[in-house]
Amino acid sequence: MQRTRSEQLYAQAKTTMPGGVNSPVRAFNSVGGQPLFIERGSGPYLYDADGNRYIDYVMSWGPLILGHAHREVTAALKNAIDRGTSYGAPTKREIDLAELVCEMVPSIDTVRFVNSGTEATMGVIRLARAATGRDQIIKFSGCYHGHPDALLVKAGSGVATLGLPDSPGVPEGATRDTLIADYNDLDSVRTLFDANPGTIAGVILEPVAGNMGVVPPADGFLHGLRQLTSAHGALLIFDEVMTGFRVDRGGAQALYGVTPDLTTLGKIIGGGLPVGAYGGRSDLMSLVAPAGPMYQAGTLSGNPLAMTAGLTTLQILQRPGVLEKIIGQAERLCRGIGEAAAAAGRTIYQTRVGTMFCTYFTAAQVTDWESASAANTEAFAKFFNAMLTRGVYLAPSQYEAGFTSLMHTNEIIDQTIEAAVEAFRE
Ligand SMILES: *Cc1c(COP(=O)(O)O)cnc(C)c1O
């Protein structure tokens, strides 16, 4: 497989952009390779600058649940673009998307659109602090919430893949009020509440952790957090930037039947364009300016193209059977990968929730960051490269989730499994 053109572009990119990429994990650092430069995407496929075709399980890191360049999304965007790209004034399309989000996600009464998941978590933390008059936030080791200073502590894949404990440049003061608990460990949360009475504003987590591979919540974990936060007058915040509309139409909160006070969204809600959102109980959301005093703003927020792509994507996901089909394909894939590993005598630990999946190269169960970080990243890197050579594009890190889309048909899944059979043998 020829990759000369990608190699040339990478060298060129590095002269004008730090590390040659605009988001770190893209650089393939942890799998010992060079990033592919992409020409175009179509359905389940990516095409690189050398003309190679890959079955894609990154799907732009989650947003493209309908596949690349979905016909209806593209048509809606073409129609929208002729009416201008941004107005900095309200539009009906924002109402349409807001209404659909409020209908689909159980805990969301009202919603604020922003431009990225990072912006959403930054806003939601400010809101939790404004609403409670408290400063401390509990987050979990291995959960990623974008890169607001306060949340860039023990933040899973991106930082861990680079071997950075945490990022330099984050002042101590910015993380002084960030407390760290262990995922799936209610006692670690209880201890923090007991040690800090009356000062914890909220607990933020990925209700299915998707930035240390894929770690499902243990039985009772989310319910336990709901009880603990309520008992201590703190807010429960689900970061559903990844899980929203992907593990269930109503997100992880619908799947597990736990109602958070506030929720962040991103990725799928923008249908492949840059969007984030935060929402929740209307008494809390009414604190957000201009309804209330908590300031948060954005020049491009509610962008008409992003709203159009998000709205079209969610409307398609609402159709009967669509999400079920995508989940079914993820099941089929995981079953096949499991059988392929067993046939080759390889030990792996697989996890899947809805359309998110991960293959850990470890024998032990993965339930938190500690057990996830015990995985054999060298074995993963070999598997990754063996799959890439066979035309399958997995996320270039052991600690990222894989995603299926509506375009991953049985045939595509079976081709992937055949590649896995050979890759495990190799
Ligand atoms: C991707 C992600 C974010 C950050 O979103 P960006 O749009 O990359 O800023 C936040 N939280 C979770 C759970 C994510 O998966």
Tab-separated table of N, CA and C in Angstrom, residues 73-126:
chain	number	residue	atom	x	y	z
A	73	VAL	N	-28.081	14.650	4.289
A	73	VAL	CA	-27.389	15.713	5.033
A	73	VAL	C	-26.715	16.656	4.042
A	74	THR	N	-26.071	16.075	3.038
A	74	THR	CA	-25.386	16.875	2.031
A	74	THR	C	-26.372	17.747	1.254
A	75	ALA	N	-27.519	17.178	0.915
A	75	ALA	CA	-28.524	17.946	0.166
A	75	ALA	C	-29.040	19.113	1.014
A	76	ALA	N	-29.277	18.871	2.302
A	76	ALA	CA	-29.765	19.936	3.190
A	76	ALA	C	-28.722	21.048	3.308
A	77	LEU	N	-27.454	20.650	3.380
A	77	LEU	CA	-26.377	21.641	3.501
A	77	LEU	C	-26.248	22.467	2.225
A	78	LYS	N	-26.363	21.805	1.067
A	78	LYS	CA	-26.261	22.530	-0.208
A	78	LYS	C	-27.358	23.574	-0.311
A	79	ASN	N	-28.545	23.178	0.127
A	79	ASN	CA	-29.674	24.084	0.093
A	79	ASN	C	-29.459	25.245	1.074
A	80	ALA	N	-28.902	24.935	2.246
A	80	ALA	CA	-28.705	25.962	3.281
A	80	ALA	C	-27.628	26.961	2.887
A	81	ILE	N	-26.599	26.485	2.232
A	81	ILE	CA	-25.422	27.337	2.003
A	81	ILE	C	-25.747	28.495	1.048
A	82	ASP	N	-26.695	28.279	0.180
A	82	ASP	CA	-27.085	29.355	-0.743
A	82	ASP	C	-27.785	30.510	-0.032
A	83	ARG	N	-28.219	30.245	1.213
A	83	ARG	CA	-28.893	31.313	1.962
A	83	ARG	C	-27.945	32.011	2.935
A	84	GLY	N	-26.646	31.767	2.786
A	84	GLY	CA	-25.671	32.433	3.646
A	84	GLY	C	-25.127	31.479	4.687
A	85	THR	N	-23.942	31.801	5.201
A	85	THR	CA	-23.271	30.855	6.095
A	85	THR	C	-23.384	31.212	7.563
A	86	SER	N	-23.699	32.453	7.884
A	86	SER	CA	-23.820	32.853	9.289
A	86	SER	C	-24.462	34.236	9.336
A	87	TYR	N	-25.325	34.428	10.329
A	87	TYR	CA	-26.002	35.728	10.430
A	87	TYR	C	-25.718	36.442	11.750
A	88	GLY	N	-25.314	35.701	12.786
A	88	GLY	CA	-25.176	36.318	14.102
A	88	GLY	C	-26.504	36.835	14.613
A	89	ALA	N	-27.577	36.175	14.199
A	89	ALA	CA	-28.936	36.544	14.622
A	89	ALA	C	-29.737	35.243	14.664
A	90	PRO	N	-30.803	35.201	15.464
A	90	PRO	CA	-31.522	33.934	15.616
A	90	PRO	C	-32.216	33.453	14.337
A	91	THR	N	-32.386	32.145	14.242
A	91	THR	CA	-33.051	31.541	13.085
A	91	THR	C	-34.048	30.483	13.564
A	92	LYS	N	-34.980	30.140	12.678
A	92	LYS	CA	-35.941	29.090	13.019
A	92	LYS	C	-35.260	27.726	13.138
A	93	ARG	N	-34.160	27.564	12.386
A	93	ARG	CA	-33.476	26.270	12.435
A	93	ARG	C	-32.961	25.943	13.835
A	94	GLU	N	-32.546	26.990	14.580
A	94	GLU	CA	-32.114	26.753	15.960
A	94	GLU	C	-33.286	26.233	16.807
A	95	ILE	N	-34.466	26.809	16.581
A	95	ILE	CA	-35.647	26.347	17.337
A	95	ILE	C	-35.938	24.894	16.990
A	96	ASP	N	-35.886	24.575	15.697
A	96	ASP	CA	-36.194	23.208	15.264
A	96	ASP	C	-35.247	22.204	15.927
A	97	LEU	N	-33.952	22.526	15.937
A	97	LEU	CA	-32.995	21.600	16.544
A	97	LEU	C	-33.186	21.556	18.058
A	98	ALA	N	-33.405	22.712	18.674
A	98	ALA	CA	-33.606	22.758	20.131
A	98	ALA	C	-34.832	21.917	20.513
A	99	GLU	N	-35.911	22.055	19.750
A	99	GLU	CA	-37.131	21.298	20.071
A	99	GLU	C	-36.885	19.793	19.965
A	100	LEU	N	-36.140	19.409	18.943
A	100	LEU	CA	-35.874	17.979	18.765
A	100	LEU	C	-34.976	17.446	19.892
A	101	VAL	N	-33.970	18.221	20.261
A	101	VAL	CA	-33.064	17.809	21.346
A	101	VAL	C	-33.847	17.677	22.655
A	102	CYS	N	-34.712	18.656	22.942
A	102	CYS	CA	-35.497	18.612	24.185
A	102	CYS	C	-36.451	17.416	24.178
A	103	GLU	N	-36.949	17.063	22.996
A	103	GLU	CA	-37.855	15.923	22.900
A	103	GLU	C	-37.097	14.599	23.082
A	104	MET	N	-35.890	14.530	22.521
A	104	MET	CA	-35.159	13.259	22.525
A	104	MET	C	-34.433	12.977	23.839
A	105	VAL	N	-33.865	14.000	24.451
A	105	VAL	CA	-33.033	13.781	25.643
A	105	VAL	C	-33.868	14.068	26.893
A	106	PRO	N	-34.130	13.032	27.715
A	106	PRO	CA	-35.099	13.142	28.802
A	106	PRO	C	-34.891	14.337	29.750
A	107	SER	N	-33.633	14.618	30.121
A	107	SER	CA	-33.408	15.624	31.177
A	107	SER	C	-33.339	17.049	30.652
A	108	ILE	N	-33.376	17.220	29.334
A	108	ILE	CA	-33.168	18.573	28.786
A	108	ILE	C	-34.488	19.304	28.550
A	109	ASP	N	-34.709	20.370	29.339
A	109	ASP	CA	-35.878	21.243	29.140
A	109	ASP	C	-35.540	22.376	28.176
A	110	THR	N	-34.351	22.960	28.375
A	110	THR	CA	-33.893	23.999	27.457
A	110	THR	C	-32.411	23.788	27.192
A	111	VAL	N	-31.949	24.362	26.083
A	111	VAL	CA	-30.595	24.041	25.609
A	111	VAL	C	-29.909	25.283	25.043
A	112	ARG	N	-28.588	25.373	25.225
A	112	ARG	CA	-27.776	26.438	24.619
A	112	ARG	C	-26.802	25.804	23.638
A	113	PHE	N	-26.798	26.275	22.381
A	113	PHE	CA	-25.852	25.749	21.396
A	113	PHE	C	-24.548	26.533	21.427
A	114	VAL	N	-23.435	25.793	21.336
A	114	VAL	CA	-22.105	26.386	21.257
A	114	VAL	C	-21.385	25.720	20.079
A	115	ASN	N	-20.063	25.843	20.008
A	115	ASN	CA	-19.369	25.383	18.799
A	115	ASN	C	-18.526	24.120	18.945
A	116	SER	N	-18.373	23.627	20.163
A	116	SER	CA	-17.589	22.400	20.350
A	116	SER	C	-17.959	21.778	21.685
A	117	GLY	N	-17.537	20.534	21.860
A	117	GLY	CA	-17.761	19.850	23.132
A	117	GLY	C	-17.025	20.557	24.264
A	118	THR	N	-15.834	21.039	23.963
A	118	THR	CA	-15.045	21.765	24.963
A	118	THR	C	-15.800	22.988	25.472
A	119	GLU	N	-16.368	23.733	24.538
A	119	GLU	CA	-17.129	24.918	24.938
A	119	GLU	C	-18.338	24.530	25.783
A	120	ALA	N	-18.926	23.388	25.463
A	120	ALA	CA	-20.112	22.942	26.205
A	120	ALA	C	-19.749	22.603	27.650
A	121	THR	N	-18.648	21.864	27.849
A	121	THR	CA	-18.294	21.486	29.224
A	121	THR	C	-17.818	22.711	30.009
A	122	MET	N	-17.143	23.636	29.316
A	122	MET	CA	-16.701	24.868	29.976
A	122	MET	C	-17.918	25.644	30.479
A	123	GLY	N	-18.936	25.735	29.637
A	123	GLY	CA	-20.149	26.463	30.014
A	123	GLY	C	-20.903	25.776	31.136
A	124	VAL	N	-20.967	24.444	31.055
A	124	VAL	CA	-21.789	23.719	32.012
A	124	VAL	C	-21.162	23.765	33.420
A	125	ILE	N	-19.837	23.757	33.474
A	125	ILE	CA	-19.146	23.863	34.776
A	125	ILE	C	-19.420	25.244	35.382
A	126	ARG	N	-19.333	26.256	34.537
A	126	ARG	CA	-19.620	27.613	35.041
A	126	ARG	C	-21.055	27.669	35.573
